[in-house]
Amino acid sequence: MATFISVPLKKSSEVDLVKPLSKFVTSTYPASEDQGEYLRAVEELNKLRKSALGRPLDKHESSLEILLRYYDQLCAVEPKFPFSENQLCLTFTWKDAFDKGSLFGGSVKLALASLGYEKTCVLFNVAALASQIASEQNLDNDEGLKTSAKYYQLASGAFGHIKDTVLSALNREPTMDISPETVGTLSLIMLAQAQEVFFLKATSDKMKDAVIAKLANQAADFYGDAFKQCQYKDNLPKYFYFQEVLPVLAAKHCIMQANAELHQSVLAKQKKRFGEEIARLQHAAELVKTVASRYDEYVSVKDLTDKINRSLTAAKKDNDFIYHDRVPEVKDLEQIGKAALVKPAAITPPLSQKFSDLFEKMVPMAVQQSMSIYSQRKAETVNRLVGTMREATNLCNGVLASLNLPAALEDLSGDSIPQSIAEKARNVVQHGGLQSIEQLIKDLPELLTRNREILDESLKMLDNEETTDNELRTKFSQRWSRTPSGDLYKPLRSEGANFRNILDKAVQADQVVRDRYNTHCDMIALLCKPENELNAAIPSANPTKTLQGSEVVNVLRSLLAQLEEVKKERETIEGEIKSVTFDMSTTFLTALAQDGAINEEQLSLGQLDQLYGSYNQRVQASLRTQEELLGKVQTSHQEFSSLKQSNADSNQREEVLKKLASAHDSYMEISNNLREGTKFYNDLTEILLKFQNKCSDIVFARKTERDELLKDLQQSIAREPSAPAFNVPAYQSTPAAPSGPAAPAPGPTPAPRTVFPVQPQQPESKPQPPARPPPPSVIPQAASTTPASSQPAAAPTNNPPPMAPQAQGPPYPTYQGYPGYYQMPMGYNPYAYGQYNMPNMPYMPYQTPGQGGYPGTAPAGQPYPGYPQQPPQQQPYYPQQ
C-alpha cells in the first residue's frame, strides 16, 4: 500500500559565473586583499553551482545539503551584486521538469536573465530531491518515518514558497512546472504524504484508534484536496506525470478514508454501537473494493481488504446472532474528526546547517549605492567649501591687481622692476610659461575626441541591438516575448545622455579658458622674457621717493601682509578639508539590519554636518576678515594715490604693472584650469570605458538570449503541423468488418482505470496522403471481339472482400501470402494458379494493357474481382516500404 509520489528534478544548462562576476569585482573594488578574496569566492560559487546542478544527484541527504548550500548562497549574494538585464546580466536556462517536448522540438525550456528565476528553479530541485529522499526511506522503523515526514514537509514548504514568489521573481509567464497552479498542487500532495507518514507512525506505535482515525481522515482530506486541484486544472492532466499521479491520489484518498472508517469502527464497537461498526466496515469495504477494481495497477490493498473483510464478517455474525442492532446508512453516520500534525516547512534562509557566506565581507548593493551617494554628497560639500575660498582669493587678487598693489609700493623709484612683478615673472617661467599652456590647450581636443568616440560607439551598440530586436519583434509578433530593448536600455541611454551633456559643458568651459588665454597672451609672453627685456618693456616715470617710509605706505604694507596670512590660512583649511575621512558603511549596515532599509539622505546629511560644520564656520570667518581688510586697503590706497604726483608717464607705467600682475594671476588660473580639464577628460575616459563595457556586456547577453529564443521559436515552429490534416480514406483507417459465421464475437469493454476522464497524450498525426483517383476503365485488345451477350449478368456475391491495409503500411493493399503489389514484366501473372480457387466463380487471369487476353479473361470494362484496379504503369504515390 505504501506507494509515495516523488517529483523529478529540473535540468539546467551550464552558466559561466566567473567571467561576469569577476569583471564586476575588478571594476567595482580596488586592487587589494578584499578584491582577491572576492575573486576566489567567485570561483567557489561557480564550483558550488556545478556540484549542485552540473551532475546527477543521489537520493541522499548529502546531495540535498549541496542544493541547500547553493540556494542559501544565492540568497546571500543577491543583494550584493546588481543582477538585472541592464546591469550584471546572467542568463539562466532551465528545462521543464514534466514536459519533455517532442521528437523534433526537444524539451521545453526557458532562459531568463534573472537571479530570482535561478533561485526558484533551485528551490524546486530542493523540494523534488526532498520528495525523492522521503520516498526512499524505510517506513518500518521510527527513524525512517521521522526522516520521511521531515522531508515531505520541507518539500511542501518549498513548493508553497515558489507558489507565493514565482510571479514576482520572474516578471513573466513561467514554465508550467513552476507555475503557481502546479507547485500549489505539488505542495498539497507532499503535505498529504507527510500526514500519511504520521498515520503510519501512529499505527506502528499502536496508538488509540480514535487518534489514528483522525489522522487517517485528515490524510484523506489532504489527498482529496490535492486530487481536486490536480483534476480541475485544465493544464495539468495533459502531463504524463500527472496522468500517473491522479490514480494514486484517488486511490490514497479512498484508502485513507477506509482506514479512518476501520479504526472508527473499533471505537464504535467499544461503545457497543454494533450497527455503526458494521456500517463503517461496509463503507470501508466498498472503498477498498473500488481501489482494487480501478487502481490495483498503482496501489495494492490486499492486506487491508482482508483485514476489513475479516472484521466485517465477525461483526455481522455477532450482530445477527447476538445484538440485532440496526445498521444505519453511511450518510447518517457521525463525521470522523480530523487531526493535522503536519504543516509546510518555513523557507527562511539559511536552510543549510553548514552554510557560510562566501562574500561575507562584501557589503550589500543597497549599502554600496548609499555609499556612492554619500561620496557624491561629500565631494559636493568639499568642492563647495574649497570653491568658496578660491573664489574669495581670486577676488582679493583681482582687487589688488586693479590697485597695482603691492607693485605700487615697491615702485617708488620709477625706473626698476618692482619686486612683486619680478617674483611673478619667475613663477610663470618655473611653471613652463607659454609653451606649457599651449601644449595643454593642444591636448584638450584630442582628449575630447577620444571620449566622444567611446560614447558614440557605446550608444551605437545599443542602437544596433535595439534595431535587430524591433525587427524580430515585428516578424514574430507575440511570440517574441522577451523584454523590449527600448525599455531595457532606458537607464543606459539616460546615462549616455548625461555623459554627452557633460561633454558639451566641458567644451564650453574649454572655450572660456581659450578666450581668457587669448586676452592675456601678450602680457604672459612679456613675463616670460628675461629681466632686462622685461624692465625695458615697462615705461619709466618720475620717482616718488618722498613717499618712502610714510605712514600710509606702512599701513598698506601691513594690510597686504594680513591678506597674505588669510590666503595661507585658506590653503591650510583646504588641505584639512580634503583629508577628512569617515567610513559610513558601518552606519548604513546598522540601519539596514535594524530597519530593513536605509534613509541615506538623513544619515548622510547628519554625518556631513558633523564633519564639516566647523570648517564651514572657519571659511565664513575668513571671508569676513578678507572683506574688512580689502575695505581698509581701498581707503588707504586712495590716500596713497592722492599723495603721488600724477602724470602721463606714471599712469602709463602703473597701467602696465597692473596688466602684468593680472596676467600672472590669469596664467596661474588658466594653468590650473587646463590641468584640471586634462585630469577631467582622463578620468572621464575611464568612466566611459566602464560604460562601454557595460553596454558591450548587456548587448552580448541580449544576443545570447536572442539566439536561444530564436532556437526555441524554430523548435516550436517545427512542432506545429506544416499543413492541415487530410481526409483519410475509410479503407485506410477502418478495417473491413468480417461477415458471415466466421466473424468473431465482440469482446467485452474494459473497465476504466480511473474515476476521472484522462486524455492520453496522443502523438502528433502525420499528414495523410490524398485519396487516389478512381482507376480508369481499360479495354483489353483480346476482349474487343467478345460479344456483349457473353458478359455475366452480375458479379458473384460470395467473393471475400479484399484485406484492408495497415494504418502505417504502404498505400497499396496487401494480401495474404503476397507482401505487396509491384509492377511486373509483361506476360508474368503471379495469380495464375490457385490464388482464388473459389466455388461458383470462373477463373479470370490478370491482363496487362496492350497484351492479348488469356483464356478466361474478364470481359471488357470489368475489373478483376477482389482486387482494386490500378492505372497502367503508374508509380505509387509513396515509396513501397
Coordinates of C-alpha atoms in Angstrom, one line a residue, residues 56-519:
P56 CA 23.2 13.8 -11.4
L57 CA 22.4 13.9 -7.7
D58 CA 22.0 10.8 -5.5
K59 CA 18.8 10.4 -3.4
H60 CA 20.8 11.2 -0.3
E61 CA 20.9 13.9 2.4
S62 CA 24.4 14.9 1.3
S63 CA 23.2 15.8 -2.2
L64 CA 20.3 17.8 -0.7
E65 CA 22.8 19.6 1.5
I66 CA 24.7 20.8 -1.6
L67 CA 21.5 22.1 -3.1
L68 CA 20.6 23.9 0.1
R69 CA 24.0 25.5 0.4
Y70 CA 23.8 26.8 -3.2
Y71 CA 20.3 28.1 -2.6
D72 CA 21.5 29.9 0.6
Q73 CA 24.5 31.3 -1.2
L74 CA 22.2 32.7 -4.0
C75 CA 20.0 34.4 -1.3
A76 CA 23.1 35.8 0.3
V77 CA 24.7 37.1 -2.9
E78 CA 21.6 38.5 -4.4
P79 CA 21.7 41.9 -2.5
K80 CA 25.5 42.2 -3.1
F81 CA 25.6 42.1 -6.9
P82 CA 23.4 44.2 -9.3
F83 CA 21.8 41.2 -11.1
S84 CA 19.5 42.6 -13.8
E85 CA 19.1 42.6 -17.5
N86 CA 20.7 46.1 -17.9
Q87 CA 23.5 45.7 -15.4
L88 CA 25.0 42.4 -14.4
C89 CA 23.3 40.2 -16.9
L90 CA 23.5 36.4 -16.3
T91 CA 21.1 34.2 -18.4
F92 CA 20.0 31.0 -16.7
T93 CA 18.3 28.3 -18.8
W94 CA 16.2 25.6 -17.2
K95 CA 14.2 22.8 -18.8
D96 CA 10.6 21.9 -17.8
A97 CA 10.6 19.0 -15.3
F98 CA 7.5 17.4 -16.7
D99 CA 7.0 18.5 -20.3
K100 CA 9.6 16.6 -22.3
G101 CA 8.6 18.2 -25.6
S102 CA 8.5 16.3 -28.8
L103 CA 10.9 14.4 -31.1
F104 CA 11.6 17.4 -33.3
G105 CA 11.1 20.2 -30.8
G106 CA 13.2 18.9 -27.9
S107 CA 12.5 19.7 -24.3
V108 CA 10.5 22.8 -23.2
K109 CA 12.8 25.3 -21.6
L110 CA 13.0 28.9 -20.5
A111 CA 16.0 31.2 -20.4
L112 CA 15.9 34.4 -18.3
A113 CA 18.4 36.9 -17.1
S114 CA 17.1 36.8 -13.5
L115 CA 18.7 35.5 -10.3
G116 CA 15.2 35.2 -8.9
Y117 CA 14.5 32.6 -11.7
E118 CA 17.6 30.7 -10.7
K119 CA 16.6 30.7 -7.0
T120 CA 13.1 29.5 -7.9
C121 CA 14.4 26.6 -10.0
V122 CA 17.0 25.6 -7.4
L123 CA 14.3 25.6 -4.7
F124 CA 12.1 23.4 -7.0
N125 CA 15.0 20.9 -7.1
V126 CA 15.4 21.1 -3.3
A127 CA 11.7 20.2 -3.0
A128 CA 11.9 17.5 -5.7
L129 CA 15.0 15.9 -4.2
A130 CA 13.5 16.1 -0.7
S131 CA 10.4 14.2 -2.0
Q132 CA 12.7 11.6 -3.6
I133 CA 14.7 11.1 -0.4
A134 CA 11.5 10.8 1.7
S135 CA 10.1 8.2 -0.7
E136 CA 13.2 6.1 -0.4
Q137 CA 13.0 5.9 3.4
N138 CA 12.4 2.6 5.2
L139 CA 9.0 3.1 6.9
D140 CA 9.3 0.0 9.0
N141 CA 11.3 1.9 11.7
D142 CA 10.9 5.1 13.6
E143 CA 14.0 6.8 12.1
G144 CA 12.7 6.3 8.6
L145 CA 9.3 7.6 9.4
K146 CA 10.7 10.7 11.1
T147 CA 13.0 11.4 8.2
S148 CA 10.3 10.9 5.6
A149 CA 7.8 13.2 7.4
K150 CA 10.5 15.8 7.8
Y151 CA 11.4 15.9 4.1
Y152 CA 7.8 15.8 2.9
Q153 CA 7.1 18.9 4.9
L154 CA 10.3 20.5 3.6
A155 CA 9.1 19.7 0.0
S156 CA 5.6 21.1 0.7
G157 CA 7.1 24.3 2.2
A158 CA 9.4 24.8 -0.8
F159 CA 6.7 24.3 -3.3
G160 CA 4.4 26.6 -1.4
H161 CA 7.2 29.3 -1.3
I162 CA 7.6 29.0 -5.1
K163 CA 3.8 29.4 -5.5
D164 CA 3.9 32.7 -3.5
T165 CA 7.0 34.2 -5.1
V166 CA 7.4 32.9 -8.6
L167 CA 5.4 35.6 -10.4
S168 CA 7.2 38.5 -8.7
A169 CA 10.6 36.8 -9.1
L170 CA 10.2 36.3 -12.9
N171 CA 8.0 39.2 -14.0
R172 CA 6.8 37.0 -16.9
E173 CA 4.9 33.8 -17.5
P174 CA 6.9 30.8 -16.1
T175 CA 7.1 27.3 -17.5
M176 CA 4.3 25.0 -16.4
D177 CA 6.3 23.1 -13.8
I178 CA 7.0 26.1 -11.7
S179 CA 3.6 27.9 -12.3
P180 CA 1.6 28.7 -9.2
E181 CA -1.0 26.1 -10.1
T182 CA 1.5 23.2 -10.5
V183 CA 3.6 23.9 -7.4
G184 CA 0.5 24.5 -5.4
T185 CA -0.8 21.1 -6.3
L186 CA 2.6 19.5 -5.5
S187 CA 2.7 21.3 -2.1
L188 CA -0.7 19.7 -1.3
I189 CA 0.5 16.3 -2.4
M190 CA 3.6 16.5 -0.3
L191 CA 1.6 17.6 2.7
A192 CA -0.8 14.7 2.3
Q193 CA 2.0 12.3 2.2
A194 CA 3.6 13.7 5.3
Q195 CA 0.2 13.3 7.1
E196 CA 0.1 9.7 5.9
V197 CA 3.5 9.1 7.3
F198 CA 2.3 10.3 10.7
F199 CA -0.7 7.9 10.3
L200 CA 1.8 5.0 9.7
K201 CA 3.8 6.1 12.7
A202 CA 0.7 6.2 14.9
T203 CA -0.3 2.7 13.6
S204 CA 3.1 1.2 14.3
D205 CA 3.1 2.7 17.8
K206 CA -0.4 1.2 18.3
M207 CA -1.9 4.5 19.5
K208 CA -5.6 4.8 20.3
D209 CA -8.0 4.1 17.5
A210 CA -9.7 7.5 17.9
V211 CA -6.3 9.2 17.2
I212 CA -5.5 7.0 14.3
A213 CA -8.9 7.5 12.7
K214 CA -8.5 11.3 12.9
L215 CA -5.0 11.2 11.4
A216 CA -6.3 9.0 8.6
N217 CA -9.3 11.1 7.9
Q218 CA -7.1 14.2 7.8
A219 CA -4.8 12.5 5.3
A220 CA -7.8 11.5 3.2
D221 CA -8.9 15.1 3.3
F222 CA -5.4 16.3 2.1
Y223 CA -5.4 13.7 -0.7
G224 CA -8.9 14.8 -1.8
D225 CA -7.9 18.4 -2.0
A226 CA -4.8 17.5 -4.0
F227 CA -6.8 15.3 -6.3
K228 CA -9.4 18.0 -6.9
Q229 CA -6.9 20.7 -7.6
C230 CA -4.9 18.5 -9.9
Q231 CA -8.0 17.3 -11.8
Y232 CA -9.7 20.7 -12.1
K233 CA -6.7 22.5 -13.6
D234 CA -7.0 22.2 -17.3
N235 CA -3.3 22.4 -17.9
L236 CA -2.1 19.7 -15.5
P237 CA -3.7 16.5 -16.8
K238 CA -2.0 16.8 -20.1
Y239 CA 1.3 15.9 -18.5
F240 CA 2.1 12.2 -18.4
Y241 CA 3.4 12.8 -14.9
F242 CA 0.1 13.9 -13.6
Q243 CA -1.7 11.2 -15.5
E244 CA 0.2 8.7 -13.4
V245 CA -0.3 10.7 -10.2
L246 CA -4.0 11.2 -10.4
P247 CA -4.9 7.5 -9.9
V248 CA -2.5 7.3 -7.0
L249 CA -4.2 10.4 -5.4
A250 CA -7.7 8.9 -5.9
A251 CA -6.6 5.6 -4.5
K252 CA -4.9 7.1 -1.5
H253 CA -8.0 9.2 -0.8
C254 CA -10.1 6.0 -0.7
I255 CA -7.5 4.1 1.3
M256 CA -7.2 6.8 4.0
Q257 CA -10.9 7.0 4.2
A258 CA -11.1 3.2 4.6
N259 CA -8.5 3.3 7.3
A260 CA -10.4 6.0 9.1
E261 CA -13.6 4.0 8.9
L262 CA -11.9 0.9 10.1
H263 CA -10.4 2.4 13.2
Q264 CA -13.6 4.4 13.9
S265 CA -15.5 1.1 13.7
V266 CA -13.3 -0.3 16.5
L267 CA -14.2 2.8 18.6
A268 CA -17.9 2.2 17.8
K269 CA -17.6 -1.4 18.9
Q270 CA -16.0 -0.3 22.2
K271 CA -19.1 2.0 22.7
K272 CA -21.3 -1.0 21.8
R273 CA -22.6 0.7 18.7
F274 CA -22.6 -2.5 16.6
G275 CA -24.8 -1.2 13.8
E276 CA -22.4 1.7 13.3
E277 CA -19.5 -0.7 13.4
I278 CA -21.0 -2.7 10.6
A279 CA -21.9 0.4 8.6
R280 CA -18.4 1.8 8.8
L281 CA -16.8 -1.5 7.9
Q282 CA -19.2 -1.9 4.9
H283 CA -18.2 1.6 3.7
A284 CA -14.5 0.8 4.2
A285 CA -15.0 -2.5 2.2
E286 CA -16.7 -0.6 -0.6
L287 CA -13.8 1.9 -0.7
V288 CA -11.1 -0.7 -0.9
K289 CA -13.2 -2.7 -3.5
T290 CA -13.2 0.5 -5.6
V291 CA -9.4 0.8 -5.3
A292 CA -8.9 -2.9 -6.1
S293 CA -11.1 -2.7 -9.2
R294 CA -9.8 0.5 -10.6
Y295 CA -6.3 1.2 -9.2
D296 CA -4.8 -2.2 -8.5
E297 CA -2.1 -1.3 -11.1
Y298 CA -0.9 1.5 -8.9
V299 CA -1.7 0.5 -5.3
S300 CA -2.2 -2.9 -3.6
V301 CA -4.8 -3.1 -0.9
K302 CA -5.0 -6.9 -0.5
D303 CA -3.9 -6.9 3.2
L304 CA -6.2 -4.0 4.0
T305 CA -9.1 -5.7 2.2
D306 CA -8.6 -9.0 4.1
K307 CA -8.4 -7.2 7.4
I308 CA -11.6 -5.2 6.7
N309 CA -13.4 -8.3 5.4
R310 CA -12.5 -10.3 8.5
S311 CA -13.7 -7.6 10.8
L312 CA -16.9 -7.2 8.8
T313 CA -17.7 -10.9 8.8
A314 CA -17.1 -11.1 12.5
A315 CA -19.2 -8.0 13.2
K316 CA -22.1 -9.2 11.1
K317 CA -22.0 -12.6 12.7
D318 CA -22.1 -11.2 16.2
N319 CA -24.9 -8.7 15.3
D320 CA -27.0 -11.3 13.5
F321 CA -26.8 -13.9 16.4
I322 CA -26.5 -11.7 19.4
Y323 CA -27.0 -7.9 19.2
H324 CA -29.5 -7.4 16.3
D325 CA -28.5 -3.7 16.2
R326 CA -29.9 -1.7 13.3
V327 CA -27.3 -0.8 10.7
P328 CA -27.6 2.9 9.8
E329 CA -27.0 4.5 6.4
V330 CA -23.5 5.8 5.7
K331 CA -24.8 9.3 5.3
D332 CA -26.3 9.1 8.8
L333 CA -23.0 8.3 10.5
E334 CA -21.3 10.8 12.7
Q335 CA -18.4 12.6 11.0
I336 CA -15.0 11.4 11.9
G337 CA -12.8 14.1 13.4
K338 CA -9.5 15.4 11.9
A339 CA -6.1 15.9 13.4
A340 CA -3.4 17.7 11.3
L341 CA 0.1 17.0 12.6
V342 CA 1.9 18.4 9.6
K343 CA 2.5 21.8 8.1
P344 CA 4.7 23.2 5.3
A345 CA 8.2 24.0 6.5
A346 CA 9.1 27.7 6.5
I347 CA 11.6 28.7 3.9
T348 CA 13.8 31.1 5.7
P349 CA 17.5 31.1 4.7
P350 CA 19.9 29.8 5.6
L351 CA 18.4 26.4 5.2
S352 CA 21.7 24.6 5.3
Q353 CA 23.3 23.9 8.7
K354 CA 26.8 24.1 7.1
F355 CA 26.3 27.4 5.3
S356 CA 28.9 30.1 5.3
D357 CA 28.7 33.2 3.1
L358 CA 31.5 33.2 0.5
F359 CA 31.0 37.0 0.2
E360 CA 30.7 37.8 3.9
K361 CA 32.9 40.9 3.7
M362 CA 31.1 42.3 0.7
V363 CA 28.5 44.9 1.6
P364 CA 25.1 44.7 0.0
M365 CA 24.2 46.7 -3.0
A366 CA 21.9 48.9 -1.0
V367 CA 24.8 49.9 1.2
Q368 CA 27.1 50.3 -1.9
Q369 CA 24.6 52.6 -3.5
S370 CA 24.2 54.6 -0.3
M371 CA 27.9 54.8 0.0
S372 CA 28.1 56.1 -3.6
I373 CA 25.5 58.8 -3.0
Y374 CA 27.2 59.7 0.3
S375 CA 30.5 60.1 -1.6
Q376 CA 28.9 62.4 -4.1
R377 CA 27.4 64.5 -1.2
K378 CA 30.8 64.6 0.4
A379 CA 32.5 65.7 -2.8
E380 CA 29.9 68.4 -3.3
T381 CA 30.5 69.7 0.2
V382 CA 34.3 69.7 -0.2
N383 CA 34.0 71.4 -3.6
R384 CA 31.7 74.0 -2.3
L385 CA 33.9 74.9 0.7
V386 CA 37.1 74.9 -1.4
G387 CA 35.5 76.7 -4.3
T388 CA 34.2 79.4 -1.9
M389 CA 37.7 80.0 -0.6
R390 CA 39.3 80.0 -4.1
E391 CA 36.7 82.5 -5.4
A392 CA 37.5 84.8 -2.4
T393 CA 41.2 84.5 -3.1
N394 CA 40.7 85.3 -6.8
L395 CA 38.6 88.3 -5.8
C396 CA 41.3 89.5 -3.5
N397 CA 44.0 89.1 -6.2
G398 CA 41.8 90.9 -8.7
V399 CA 41.2 93.9 -6.3
L400 CA 44.9 94.2 -5.5
A401 CA 45.8 94.0 -9.2
S402 CA 43.4 96.7 -10.1
L403 CA 45.1 98.9 -7.4
N404 CA 48.5 97.9 -8.6
L405 CA 49.4 96.5 -5.2
P406 CA 51.9 95.7 -3.9
A407 CA 53.8 96.8 -7.1
A408 CA 52.9 100.5 -6.5
L409 CA 54.6 100.4 -3.1
E410 CA 57.7 98.7 -4.5
D411 CA 58.0 101.0 -7.5
L412 CA 58.7 104.3 -5.7
S413 CA 62.0 104.7 -7.7
G414 CA 60.1 104.7 -11.0
D415 CA 62.8 103.0 -13.2
S416 CA 63.3 99.4 -11.8
I417 CA 61.1 96.3 -11.9
P418 CA 59.0 96.0 -8.7
Q419 CA 60.0 93.1 -6.6
S420 CA 56.5 91.5 -6.7
I421 CA 56.4 91.7 -10.5
A422 CA 59.9 90.1 -10.7
E423 CA 58.7 87.2 -8.5
K424 CA 55.6 86.8 -10.6
A425 CA 57.7 86.6 -13.8
R426 CA 60.0 83.9 -12.2
N427 CA 56.9 82.0 -11.1
V428 CA 55.5 82.0 -14.6
V429 CA 58.8 80.8 -16.1
Q430 CA 59.0 78.0 -13.4
H431 CA 55.5 76.7 -14.4
G432 CA 56.6 76.3 -18.1
G433 CA 55.5 79.7 -19.5
L434 CA 53.5 79.9 -22.7
Q435 CA 54.8 76.6 -24.0
S436 CA 53.2 74.7 -21.2
I437 CA 49.8 76.3 -21.6
E438 CA 49.8 75.9 -25.4
Q439 CA 50.6 72.2 -25.1
L440 CA 47.8 71.7 -22.6
I441 CA 45.4 73.6 -24.9
K442 CA 46.5 71.5 -27.8
D443 CA 45.9 68.2 -25.9
L444 CA 42.3 69.1 -24.9
P445 CA 40.7 68.5 -28.4
E446 CA 42.3 65.1 -28.7
L447 CA 41.1 64.0 -25.2
L448 CA 37.6 65.3 -26.1
T449 CA 37.5 63.5 -29.4
R450 CA 38.6 60.2 -27.7
N451 CA 35.8 60.5 -25.2
R452 CA 33.2 61.3 -27.8
E453 CA 34.2 58.3 -29.9
I454 CA 33.9 56.0 -26.9
L455 CA 30.5 57.4 -26.1
D456 CA 29.3 57.2 -29.7
E457 CA 30.5 53.6 -30.1
S458 CA 28.7 52.6 -26.9
L459 CA 25.4 54.1 -27.9
K460 CA 25.8 52.6 -31.4
M461 CA 26.0 49.1 -30.0
L462 CA 22.7 49.8 -28.2
D463 CA 21.1 51.2 -31.3
N464 CA 22.1 48.2 -33.5
E465 CA 20.8 45.7 -31.0
E466 CA 17.6 47.5 -30.5
T467 CA 17.0 47.7 -34.2
T468 CA 17.5 43.9 -34.5
D469 CA 15.2 43.3 -31.6
N470 CA 12.5 45.5 -33.2
E471 CA 12.8 43.7 -36.5
L472 CA 12.4 40.3 -34.8
R473 CA 9.5 41.6 -32.7
T474 CA 7.8 42.8 -35.9
K475 CA 8.5 39.4 -37.6
F476 CA 7.4 37.1 -34.7
S477 CA 4.8 39.4 -33.1
Q478 CA 3.5 38.0 -29.8
R479 CA 5.9 35.1 -29.9
W480 CA 8.9 37.4 -29.4
S481 CA 8.2 37.5 -25.6
R482 CA 11.4 39.0 -24.2
T483 CA 11.7 42.5 -22.7
P484 CA 11.9 45.1 -25.5
S485 CA 15.4 46.6 -25.9
G486 CA 14.0 50.1 -25.9
D487 CA 12.6 49.6 -22.4
L488 CA 15.7 47.8 -21.1
Y489 CA 18.1 50.4 -22.4
K490 CA 16.4 53.4 -20.9
P491 CA 18.8 53.7 -17.9
L492 CA 21.8 53.3 -20.1
R493 CA 20.5 55.9 -22.6
S494 CA 19.8 58.3 -19.8
E495 CA 23.4 57.7 -18.5
G496 CA 24.7 58.3 -22.0
A497 CA 22.7 61.5 -22.4
N498 CA 24.2 62.7 -19.1
F499 CA 27.7 62.0 -20.4
R500 CA 27.0 63.8 -23.6
N501 CA 25.7 66.8 -21.6
I502 CA 28.8 66.8 -19.5
L503 CA 31.0 66.8 -22.6
D504 CA 29.0 69.7 -24.1
K505 CA 29.5 71.7 -20.9
A506 CA 33.2 70.8 -20.9
V507 CA 33.5 72.1 -24.5
Q508 CA 32.0 75.5 -23.4
A509 CA 34.4 75.7 -20.4
D510 CA 37.4 74.9 -22.6
Q511 CA 36.3 77.8 -24.9
V512 CA 36.1 80.2 -21.9
V513 CA 39.7 79.2 -20.9
R514 CA 40.9 79.8 -24.5
D515 CA 39.3 83.2 -24.7
R516 CA 40.9 84.2 -21.4
Y517 CA 44.3 83.0 -22.6
N518 CA 44.0 85.0 -25.8
T519 CA 43.2 88.1 -23.7

